[in-house]
Structures are given as C-alpha cells and as structure tokens.
Amino acid sequence: MSAMPGMDHAAKGAAMSGMSMGAMQGGAAPADARSPDYSDGYGHSTMPGMDMADSASIGMLLVDQLEAFHGRDGSGQAWELQGWYGGDADKLWLRSEGERSDGRLEDGDVEALWSHAVAAYWDTTLGVRHDLGDGPSRDWLAAGVQGLAPYWFDVEATFYLGTAGRSAARLRASYDLRFTQRLILQPELEANLYGRRDPARGLGRGLTYVQFGLRLRYEVRREFAPYVGVQFVQRVGATADLARTAGRAVFDRQFVAGLRIWF
C-alpha cells in the first residue's frame, strides 16, 4: 500500500502534523528584525533612472486671476499670477498682481523670490519687490514663508523692507472648495500693512486695506477654467481717510469675471 501513488505525500503530512508551528508564526519579532528607517541596510541608489533626482528642474506658470471687474469705484481689469522654475528644494519664483482702470495702471507690483523648502509643505522666500502704478515707484527687500496649512489652505506671509525706513507686510490665504471634480469655489483673503504713511501712493500707517473674494470656476480642463465671482475691498484707518479726500470709495463691492490658466 505504501507504493500507491499519493500515499507518500500523506505519510509526510502525518509526520509533519507532529511538528510545532509556534516557532514559524505569531509572537513578537526580534528587536533587530528591521532597521529603524526601514532601509534594511540599503543605501541611496545610484542606478541611472532608478532614483528620485532632486536636481531635476521643471517650471510652471499659473495665471490665477485674469479678470474684468465692475464696482462702485469704477470698472477695469485685474491680474494675479505666479510662476516658478526649479527643483524640489530650491525654486525661482515670479509673482505679480495689480489692476488697471480708466485706461491707466492704478496699482501693481512684481516680485522675484528665491524659495527654499524647510518642511514637507513649507518654503521660505527671499527676494525683491517693485511697486507700479499711481504715485512714485517703490522698491523693497522681501522675506517670508509660503505653503500649505492644515485643512489645505494655501498661505503666503511676506515682510518687506524699503528705503527711508519703510516697511510693509502682506498676508494671503485661499482655499479650493470642490462641489464636483470640475466646479470649484475659491475664497481668498488678503491683508496689507505698512509701517509708515505714504500719501503719494494713498497709503496710511498700519492696516491699509482688506480684500476678500469668492470666485466660482468651472474647469473645462485642469489648465483652463472660466470663473465669475464677487470681491469686497475695505480700506482702513488713515488709508480710508486718504481715499475719502481723493473722492474714492472706502468700501467697494466688485463683480468679477475672468479666466484661470496654467501651463
């Protein structure tokens, strides 16, 4: 009978049934079973194409707002854009925002910044800013942070130091609230502060104005999205006094329509 096919396997199974399986499964792993960083002794790969090359540089241009607006203070066009080129750790950033009304540039600025990653979602920035528009132009040194705060808020905080003891700060936060994969509501809040009066540019000391916008966009493609929205601008303190003297509204509600594009 022992020569019958399949009986040798049965005999082996019977012999193994007496073996203890406790050493083969369950229980606590030895203290040195795995290295603390889970590398198991393997170093960074140097095989071409097999590692994540931090030195690879790519670029992007985002025109976040390219819009026409109409409000109590008048009608015109406005823009807000940013672009960068670099790798994971270091990038060159260009940022600009401003508005045009009655056929002339009323207010705007251009920034060139070098950013360095200091955490998974945060960069420090250092560079320069140049102001455009009504009044004399101003130049500033700029330093700040930008990144993704908890709950997916995009945050920028920048401090500026100019000539003749001038100083300023800008805080901006925005959020993408998705109703669907294509329909997105973007709230954005911006506040500007100045360390001293600058009547030539219509600015007082302290908090000068707060701007809050709601823009509802539809992403025809991820790179192309028309939008409509509303924006509220509140001038504050001495800046509000200067606006009244110049015959401008202290509070302005603007209806906007435009495009969001990125490359």
PDB file of C-alpha atoms in Angstrom:
ATOM      1  CA  MET A   1       0.000   0.000   0.000  1.00  0.00           C
ATOM      2  CA  SER A   2       2.940   2.279   0.668  1.00  0.00           C
ATOM      3  CA  ALA A   3       3.743   2.159  -3.020  1.00  0.00           C
ATOM      4  CA  MET A   4       0.376   3.518  -4.085  1.00  0.00           C
ATOM      5  CA  PRO A   5       0.561   6.948  -5.732  1.00  0.00           C
ATOM      6  CA  GLY A   6      -0.095   9.790  -3.331  1.00  0.00           C
ATOM      7  CA  MET A   7       0.427   7.776  -0.175  1.00  0.00           C
ATOM      8  CA  ASP A   8       3.988   9.037   0.279  1.00  0.00           C
ATOM      9  CA  HIS A   9       2.637  12.601   0.499  1.00  0.00           C
ATOM     10  CA  ALA A  10       0.079  11.532   3.076  1.00  0.00           C
ATOM     11  CA  ALA A  11       2.823   9.915   5.149  1.00  0.00           C
ATOM     12  CA  LYS A  12       4.872  13.075   5.030  1.00  0.00           C
ATOM     13  CA  GLY A  13       1.856  15.142   6.052  1.00  0.00           C
ATOM     14  CA  ALA A  14       1.248  12.838   9.007  1.00  0.00           C
ATOM     15  CA  ALA A  15       4.870  13.168  10.055  1.00  0.00           C
ATOM     16  CA  MET A  16       4.693  16.981   9.895  1.00  0.00           C
ATOM     17  CA  SER A  17       1.479  17.094  11.890  1.00  0.00           C
ATOM     18  CA  GLY A  18       3.512  16.466  14.982  1.00  0.00           C
ATOM     19  CA  MET A  19       5.779  19.422  14.404  1.00  0.00           C
ATOM     20  CA  SER A  20       5.252  22.544  16.492  1.00  0.00           C
ATOM     21  CA  MET A  21       4.217  25.572  14.386  1.00  0.00           C
ATOM     22  CA  GLY A  22       4.688  28.123  17.183  1.00  0.00           C
ATOM     23  CA  ALA A  23       8.210  28.997  16.040  1.00  0.00           C
ATOM     24  CA  MET A  24       7.047  29.622  12.474  1.00  0.00           C
ATOM     25  CA  GLN A  25       4.292  32.179  13.057  1.00  0.00           C
ATOM     26  CA  GLY A  26       2.921  34.608  15.641  1.00  0.00           C
ATOM     27  CA  GLY A  27       4.783  36.055  18.598  1.00  0.00           C
ATOM     28  CA  ALA A  28       6.873  39.209  18.841  1.00  0.00           C
ATOM     29  CA  ALA A  29       9.500  39.999  16.187  1.00  0.00           C
ATOM     30  CA  PRO A  30      13.132  40.203  17.316  1.00  0.00           C
ATOM     31  CA  ALA A  31      14.338  43.688  18.249  1.00  0.00           C
ATOM     32  CA  ASP A  32      16.721  43.807  15.264  1.00  0.00           C
ATOM     33  CA  ALA A  33      14.263  42.403  12.724  1.00  0.00           C
ATOM     34  CA  ARG A  34      14.086  45.693  10.800  1.00  0.00           C
ATOM     35  CA  SER A  35      16.257  48.800  10.760  1.00  0.00           C
ATOM     36  CA  PRO A  36      14.704  51.984  12.236  1.00  0.00           C
ATOM     37  CA  ASP A  37      14.461  53.724   8.842  1.00  0.00           C
ATOM     38  CA  TYR A  38      13.148  50.585   7.082  1.00  0.00           C
ATOM     39  CA  SER A  39      16.089  50.623   4.675  1.00  0.00           C
ATOM     40  CA  ASP A  40      17.406  47.218   5.816  1.00  0.00           C
ATOM     41  CA  GLY A  41      20.916  48.441   5.174  1.00  0.00           C
ATOM     42  CA  TYR A  42      20.357  49.516   1.575  1.00  0.00           C
ATOM     43  CA  GLY A  43      21.781  52.928   0.669  1.00  0.00           C
ATOM     44  CA  HIS A  44      20.600  55.511  -1.860  1.00  0.00           C
ATOM     45  CA  SER A  45      20.509  54.043  -5.364  1.00  0.00           C
ATOM     46  CA  THR A  46      22.952  55.401  -7.947  1.00  0.00           C
ATOM     47  CA  MET A  47      21.497  53.456 -10.882  1.00  0.00           C
ATOM     48  CA  PRO A  48      20.566  55.874 -13.687  1.00  0.00           C
ATOM     49  CA  GLY A  49      16.823  56.436 -13.844  1.00  0.00           C
ATOM     50  CA  MET A  50      16.132  54.448 -10.670  1.00  0.00           C
ATOM     51  CA  ASP A  51      16.312  57.231  -8.058  1.00  0.00           C
ATOM     52  CA  MET A  52      14.276  60.394  -7.478  1.00  0.00           C
ATOM     53  CA  ALA A  53      16.614  63.073  -8.760  1.00  0.00           C
ATOM     54  CA  ASP A  54      16.159  66.242  -6.701  1.00  0.00           C
ATOM     55  CA  SER A  55      18.348  68.099  -9.196  1.00  0.00           C
ATOM     56  CA  ALA A  56      15.730  67.810 -11.968  1.00  0.00           C
ATOM     57  CA  SER A  57      14.281  71.255 -12.700  1.00  0.00           C
ATOM     58  CA  ILE A  58      10.787  71.943 -14.009  1.00  0.00           C
ATOM     59  CA  GLY A  59       8.689  75.080 -14.341  1.00  0.00           C
ATOM     60  CA  MET A  60       5.096  76.288 -14.160  1.00  0.00           C
ATOM     61  CA  LEU A  61       3.163  79.479 -14.873  1.00  0.00           C
ATOM     62  CA  LEU A  62      -0.206  79.995 -13.148  1.00  0.00           C
ATOM     63  CA  VAL A  63      -2.428  82.937 -14.107  1.00  0.00           C
ATOM     64  CA  ASP A  64      -4.703  82.575 -11.103  1.00  0.00           C
ATOM     65  CA  GLN A  65      -6.791  85.638 -11.933  1.00  0.00           C
ATOM     66  CA  LEU A  66      -7.150  87.405 -15.268  1.00  0.00           C
ATOM     67  CA  GLU A  67     -10.403  89.279 -14.931  1.00  0.00           C
ATOM     68  CA  ALA A  68     -12.617  92.254 -15.596  1.00  0.00           C
ATOM     69  CA  PHE A  69     -14.333  93.891 -12.628  1.00  0.00           C
ATOM     70  CA  HIS A  70     -17.135  96.383 -12.059  1.00  0.00           C
ATOM     71  CA  GLY A  71     -17.751  98.154  -8.753  1.00  0.00           C
ATOM     72  CA  ARG A  72     -18.777 101.401  -7.093  1.00  0.00           C
ATOM     73  CA  ASP A  73     -15.237 102.696  -7.506  1.00  0.00           C
ATOM     74  CA  GLY A  74     -15.221 102.062 -11.260  1.00  0.00           C
ATOM     75  CA  SER A  75     -14.545  99.320 -13.774  1.00  0.00           C
ATOM     76  CA  GLY A  76     -11.321  97.844 -15.059  1.00  0.00           C
ATOM     77  CA  GLN A  77      -9.116  94.802 -15.317  1.00  0.00           C
ATOM     78  CA  ALA A  78      -7.015  92.952 -12.749  1.00  0.00           C
ATOM     79  CA  TRP A  79      -4.470  90.160 -12.668  1.00  0.00           C
ATOM     80  CA  GLU A  80      -2.776  87.856 -10.194  1.00  0.00           C
ATOM     81  CA  LEU A  81      -0.137  85.418 -11.405  1.00  0.00           C
ATOM     82  CA  GLN A  82       2.837  83.406 -10.263  1.00  0.00           C
ATOM     83  CA  GLY A  83       5.429  81.205 -11.891  1.00  0.00           C
ATOM     84  CA  TRP A  84       8.355  79.137 -10.716  1.00  0.00           C
ATOM     85  CA  TYR A  85      11.299  77.177 -12.041  1.00  0.00           C
ATOM     86  CA  GLY A  86      13.488  74.788 -10.082  1.00  0.00           C
ATOM     87  CA  GLY A  87      13.624  71.524  -8.174  1.00  0.00           C
ATOM     88  CA  ASP A  88      12.086  70.104  -5.013  1.00  0.00           C
ATOM     89  CA  ALA A  89      14.290  72.063  -2.610  1.00  0.00           C
ATOM     90  CA  ASP A  90      15.018  75.388  -4.376  1.00  0.00           C
ATOM     91  CA  LYS A  91      12.987  77.411  -6.866  1.00  0.00           C
ATOM     92  CA  LEU A  92      12.982  80.826  -8.505  1.00  0.00           C
ATOM     93  CA  TRP A  93       9.532  82.430  -8.108  1.00  0.00           C
ATOM     94  CA  LEU A  94       7.987  85.332 -10.001  1.00  0.00           C
ATOM     95  CA  ARG A  95       4.786  86.828  -8.577  1.00  0.00           C
ATOM     96  CA  SER A  96       2.716  89.782  -9.720  1.00  0.00           C
ATOM     97  CA  GLU A  97      -0.673  91.353  -9.038  1.00  0.00           C
ATOM     98  CA  GLY A  98      -2.387  94.625  -9.867  1.00  0.00           C
ATOM     99  CA  GLU A  99      -5.282  96.402 -11.520  1.00  0.00           C
ATOM    100  CA  ARG A 100      -5.937  98.791 -14.364  1.00  0.00           C
ATOM    101  CA  SER A 101      -8.795 101.284 -14.528  1.00  0.00           C
ATOM    102  CA  ASP A 102      -9.805 104.227 -16.758  1.00  0.00           C
ATOM    103  CA  GLY A 103      -7.097 103.323 -19.232  1.00  0.00           C
ATOM    104  CA  ARG A 104      -4.193 103.500 -16.775  1.00  0.00           C
ATOM    105  CA  LEU A 105      -2.372 101.246 -14.346  1.00  0.00           C
ATOM    106  CA  GLU A 106      -3.619 102.172 -10.869  1.00  0.00           C
ATOM    107  CA  ASP A 107      -1.717  99.749  -8.675  1.00  0.00           C
ATOM    108  CA  GLY A 108       0.539  96.740  -9.125  1.00  0.00           C
ATOM    109  CA  ASP A 109       3.744  95.027  -8.125  1.00  0.00           C
ATOM    110  CA  VAL A 110       6.249  92.452  -9.370  1.00  0.00           C
ATOM    111  CA  GLU A 111       8.262  90.146  -7.109  1.00  0.00           C
ATOM    112  CA  ALA A 112      11.297  87.948  -7.809  1.00  0.00           C
ATOM    113  CA  LEU A 113      11.949  85.476  -4.994  1.00  0.00           C
ATOM    114  CA  TRP A 114      14.189  82.517  -4.226  1.00  0.00           C
ATOM    115  CA  SER A 115      12.394  79.823  -2.234  1.00  0.00           C
ATOM    116  CA  HIS A 116      13.919  77.023  -0.179  1.00  0.00           C
ATOM    117  CA  ALA A 117      11.983  74.058   1.215  1.00  0.00           C
ATOM    118  CA  VAL A 118      12.219  73.798   5.011  1.00  0.00           C
ATOM    119  CA  ALA A 119       9.444  71.222   5.552  1.00  0.00           C
ATOM    120  CA  ALA A 120       7.230  68.909   3.522  1.00  0.00           C
ATOM    121  CA  TYR A 121       4.711  71.660   2.709  1.00  0.00           C
ATOM    122  CA  TRP A 122       6.543  74.894   3.561  1.00  0.00           C
ATOM    123  CA  ASP A 123       9.112  77.125   1.842  1.00  0.00           C
ATOM    124  CA  THR A 124      10.966  80.214   2.944  1.00  0.00           C
ATOM    125  CA  THR A 125      11.234  83.040   0.395  1.00  0.00           C
ATOM    126  CA  LEU A 126      13.795  85.800  -0.095  1.00  0.00           C
ATOM    127  CA  GLY A 127      13.957  88.381  -2.871  1.00  0.00           C
ATOM    128  CA  VAL A 128      12.827  91.811  -4.098  1.00  0.00           C
ATOM    129  CA  ARG A 129       9.585  93.609  -4.973  1.00  0.00           C
ATOM    130  CA  HIS A 130       8.929  96.579  -7.272  1.00  0.00           C
ATOM    131  CA  ASP A 131       5.731  98.651  -6.992  1.00  0.00           C
ATOM    132  CA  LEU A 132       3.997 100.096 -10.071  1.00  0.00           C
ATOM    133  CA  GLY A 133       1.027 102.365 -10.698  1.00  0.00           C
ATOM    134  CA  ASP A 134      -0.103 105.725  -9.334  1.00  0.00           C
ATOM    135  CA  GLY A 135       2.498 107.669  -7.399  1.00  0.00           C
ATOM    136  CA  PRO A 136       6.243 107.094  -7.187  1.00  0.00           C
ATOM    137  CA  SER A 137       7.536 103.566  -7.635  1.00  0.00           C
ATOM    138  CA  ARG A 138       8.910 101.775  -4.568  1.00  0.00           C
ATOM    139  CA  ASP A 139      11.484  99.026  -4.209  1.00  0.00           C
ATOM    140  CA  TRP A 140      11.578  96.522  -1.358  1.00  0.00           C
ATOM    141  CA  LEU A 141      13.544  93.615   0.016  1.00  0.00           C
ATOM    142  CA  ALA A 142      11.203  90.699   0.691  1.00  0.00           C
ATOM    143  CA  ALA A 143      11.343  87.723   3.070  1.00  0.00           C
ATOM    144  CA  GLY A 144       8.593  85.341   4.079  1.00  0.00           C
ATOM    145  CA  VAL A 145       7.063  81.880   4.100  1.00  0.00           C
ATOM    146  CA  GLN A 146       4.558  80.140   1.871  1.00  0.00           C
ATOM    147  CA  GLY A 147       2.978  76.737   1.928  1.00  0.00           C
ATOM    148  CA  LEU A 148       0.024  74.509   2.623  1.00  0.00           C
ATOM    149  CA  ALA A 149      -1.508  74.906   6.091  1.00  0.00           C
ATOM    150  CA  PRO A 150      -3.641  72.234   7.798  1.00  0.00           C
ATOM    151  CA  TYR A 151      -7.006  71.623   6.088  1.00  0.00           C
ATOM    152  CA  TRP A 152      -5.416  72.537   2.705  1.00  0.00           C
ATOM    153  CA  PHE A 153      -5.240  76.309   2.992  1.00  0.00           C
ATOM    154  CA  ASP A 154      -2.703  77.967   0.668  1.00  0.00           C
ATOM    155  CA  VAL A 155      -0.921  80.596   2.761  1.00  0.00           C
ATOM    156  CA  GLU A 156       1.598  83.359   1.973  1.00  0.00           C
ATOM    157  CA  ALA A 157       3.104  85.698   4.567  1.00  0.00           C
ATOM    158  CA  THR A 158       5.733  88.181   3.365  1.00  0.00           C
ATOM    159  CA  PHE A 159       7.552  91.014   5.135  1.00  0.00           C
ATOM    160  CA  TYR A 160       9.025  93.917   3.134  1.00  0.00           C
ATOM    161  CA  LEU A 161      11.742  96.429   3.978  1.00  0.00           C
ATOM    162  CA  GLY A 162      12.127  99.521   1.791  1.00  0.00           C
ATOM    163  CA  THR A 163      14.131 102.734   1.625  1.00  0.00           C
ATOM    164  CA  ALA A 164      13.741 105.652   4.072  1.00  0.00           C
ATOM    165  CA  GLY A 165      12.698 103.321   6.879  1.00  0.00           C
ATOM    166  CA  ARG A 166       9.644 101.948   5.083  1.00  0.00           C
ATOM    167  CA  SER A 167       8.272  98.541   5.988  1.00  0.00           C
ATOM    168  CA  ALA A 168       5.246  96.518   4.922  1.00  0.00           C
ATOM    169  CA  ALA A 169       3.669  93.094   5.238  1.00  0.00           C
ATOM    170  CA  ARG A 170       1.223  91.077   3.152  1.00  0.00           C
ATOM    171  CA  LEU A 171      -0.854  88.121   4.314  1.00  0.00           C
ATOM    172  CA  ARG A 172      -2.828  85.992   1.890  1.00  0.00           C
ATOM    173  CA  ALA A 173      -4.820  82.784   2.293  1.00  0.00           C
ATOM    174  CA  SER A 174      -7.003  80.845  -0.157  1.00  0.00           C
ATOM    175  CA  TYR A 175      -8.868  77.561  -0.278  1.00  0.00           C
ATOM    176  CA  ASP A 176     -10.394  75.387  -3.004  1.00  0.00           C
ATOM    177  CA  LEU A 177     -13.866  74.126  -2.053  1.00  0.00           C
ATOM    178  CA  ARG A 178     -14.833  71.416  -4.549  1.00  0.00           C
ATOM    179  CA  PHE A 179     -18.520  70.900  -5.276  1.00  0.00           C
ATOM    180  CA  THR A 180     -17.639  68.471  -8.089  1.00  0.00           C
ATOM    181  CA  GLN A 181     -14.422  67.481  -9.845  1.00  0.00           C
ATOM    182  CA  ARG A 182     -14.843  70.498 -12.147  1.00  0.00           C
ATOM    183  CA  LEU A 183     -16.902  73.063 -10.203  1.00  0.00           C
ATOM    184  CA  ILE A 184     -14.780  74.792  -7.539  1.00  0.00           C
ATOM    185  CA  LEU A 185     -15.394  77.754  -5.237  1.00  0.00           C
ATOM    186  CA  GLN A 186     -12.247  79.633  -4.209  1.00  0.00           C
ATOM    187  CA  PRO A 187     -12.417  82.021  -1.226  1.00  0.00           C
ATOM    188  CA  GLU A 188      -9.361  84.297  -0.940  1.00  0.00           C
ATOM    189  CA  LEU A 189      -8.417  86.754   1.804  1.00  0.00           C
ATOM    190  CA  GLU A 190      -5.626  89.349   1.562  1.00  0.00           C
ATOM    191  CA  ALA A 191      -4.483  91.968   4.086  1.00  0.00           C
ATOM    192  CA  ASN A 192      -1.768  94.619   3.643  1.00  0.00           C
ATOM    193  CA  LEU A 193       0.034  96.565   6.370  1.00  0.00           C
ATOM    194  CA  TYR A 194       2.526  99.449   6.177  1.00  0.00           C
ATOM    195  CA  GLY A 195       4.918 100.740   8.824  1.00  0.00           C
ATOM    196  CA  ARG A 196       4.658 104.416   7.864  1.00  0.00           C
ATOM    197  CA  ARG A 197       2.449 106.763   5.865  1.00  0.00           C
ATOM    198  CA  ASP A 198       2.950 107.081   2.137  1.00  0.00           C
ATOM    199  CA  PRO A 199       0.409 109.719   0.973  1.00  0.00           C
ATOM    200  CA  ALA A 200       1.961 109.824  -2.502  1.00  0.00           C
ATOM    201  CA  ARG A 201       0.632 106.304  -3.027  1.00  0.00           C
ATOM    202  CA  GLY A 202      -2.548 106.784  -0.989  1.00  0.00           C
ATOM    203  CA  LEU A 203      -1.385 104.638   1.938  1.00  0.00           C
ATOM    204  CA  GLY A 204      -1.652 105.279   5.653  1.00  0.00           C
ATOM    205  CA  ARG A 205       0.150 103.639   8.536  1.00  0.00           C
ATOM    206  CA  GLY A 206      -0.894 100.247   9.907  1.00  0.00           C
ATOM    207  CA  LEU A 207      -3.538  98.066   8.282  1.00  0.00           C
ATOM    208  CA  THR A 208      -4.326  99.740   4.951  1.00  0.00           C
ATOM    209  CA  TYR A 209      -6.958  97.522   3.334  1.00  0.00           C
ATOM    210  CA  VAL A 210      -8.505  94.074   3.494  1.00  0.00           C
ATOM    211  CA  GLN A 211      -9.688  92.274   0.389  1.00  0.00           C
ATOM    212  CA  PHE A 212     -11.964  89.220   0.328  1.00  0.00           C
ATOM    213  CA  GLY A 213     -13.098  87.441  -2.826  1.00  0.00           C
ATOM    214  CA  LEU A 214     -15.278  84.491  -3.807  1.00  0.00           C
ATOM    215  CA  ARG A 215     -14.709  83.036  -7.268  1.00  0.00           C
ATOM    216  CA  LEU A 216     -16.649  80.106  -8.702  1.00  0.00           C
ATOM    217  CA  ARG A 217     -14.789  78.436 -11.556  1.00  0.00           C
ATOM    218  CA  TYR A 218     -15.556  75.586 -13.923  1.00  0.00           C
ATOM    219  CA  GLU A 219     -12.537  73.604 -15.096  1.00  0.00           C
ATOM    220  CA  VAL A 220     -13.172  72.840 -18.751  1.00  0.00           C
ATOM    221  CA  ARG A 221      -9.713  71.345 -18.473  1.00  0.00           C
ATOM    222  CA  ARG A 222      -7.432  71.452 -15.452  1.00  0.00           C
ATOM    223  CA  GLU A 223      -5.379  74.069 -17.278  1.00  0.00           C
ATOM    224  CA  PHE A 224      -8.315  76.249 -18.361  1.00  0.00           C
ATOM    225  CA  ALA A 225     -11.156  77.473 -16.158  1.00  0.00           C
ATOM    226  CA  PRO A 226     -13.523  80.440 -16.626  1.00  0.00           C
ATOM    227  CA  TYR A 227     -14.971  81.914 -13.448  1.00  0.00           C
ATOM    228  CA  VAL A 228     -17.376  84.502 -12.023  1.00  0.00           C
ATOM    229  CA  GLY A 229     -17.391  85.981  -8.558  1.00  0.00           C
ATOM    230  CA  VAL A 230     -17.615  88.881  -6.187  1.00  0.00           C
ATOM    231  CA  GLN A 231     -14.911  90.767  -4.300  1.00  0.00           C
ATOM    232  CA  PHE A 232     -15.078  93.114  -1.309  1.00  0.00           C
ATOM    233  CA  VAL A 233     -12.413  95.758  -0.639  1.00  0.00           C
ATOM    234  CA  GLN A 234     -12.352  97.631   2.680  1.00  0.00           C
ATOM    235  CA  ARG A 235      -9.887 100.466   3.206  1.00  0.00           C
ATOM    236  CA  VAL A 236      -8.994 101.002   6.854  1.00  0.00           C
ATOM    237  CA  GLY A 237      -7.761 103.804   9.122  1.00  0.00           C
ATOM    238  CA  ALA A 238      -5.615 106.540   7.633  1.00  0.00           C
ATOM    239  CA  THR A 239      -5.809 104.882   4.209  1.00  0.00           C
ATOM    240  CA  ALA A 240      -9.603 105.258   4.325  1.00  0.00           C
ATOM    241  CA  ASP A 241      -9.163 108.975   5.157  1.00  0.00           C
ATOM    242  CA  LEU A 242      -6.864 109.441   2.172  1.00  0.00           C
ATOM    243  CA  ALA A 243      -9.382 107.659  -0.052  1.00  0.00           C
ATOM    244  CA  ARG A 244     -12.208 109.970   1.086  1.00  0.00           C
ATOM    245  CA  THR A 245     -10.044 113.015   0.362  1.00  0.00           C
ATOM    246  CA  ALA A 246      -9.344 111.700  -3.139  1.00  0.00           C
ATOM    247  CA  GLY A 247     -13.053 111.026  -3.728  1.00  0.00           C
ATOM    248  CA  ARG A 248     -12.681 107.251  -3.713  1.00  0.00           C
ATOM    249  CA  ALA A 249     -14.928 104.733  -2.006  1.00  0.00           C
ATOM    250  CA  VAL A 250     -13.794 103.394   1.358  1.00  0.00           C
ATOM    251  CA  PHE A 251     -15.740 100.172   0.802  1.00  0.00           C
ATOM    252  CA  ASP A 252     -16.102  98.719  -2.674  1.00  0.00           C
ATOM    253  CA  ARG A 253     -18.019  95.675  -3.872  1.00  0.00           C
ATOM    254  CA  GLN A 254     -16.873  94.401  -7.240  1.00  0.00           C
ATOM    255  CA  PHE A 255     -18.375  91.811  -9.556  1.00  0.00           C
ATOM    256  CA  VAL A 256     -15.693  89.906 -11.478  1.00  0.00           C
ATOM    257  CA  ALA A 257     -15.470  87.529 -14.436  1.00  0.00           C
ATOM    258  CA  GLY A 258     -12.321  86.044 -15.861  1.00  0.00           C
ATOM    259  CA  LEU A 259     -10.099  83.087 -16.627  1.00  0.00           C
ATOM    260  CA  ARG A 260      -7.716  80.895 -14.653  1.00  0.00           C
ATOM    261  CA  ILE A 261      -4.965  79.362 -16.803  1.00  0.00           C
ATOM    262  CA  TRP A 262      -1.796  77.418 -16.083  1.00  0.00           C
ATOM    263  CA  PHE A 263       0.995  75.982 -18.192  1.00  0.00           C
TER     264      PHE A 263
END
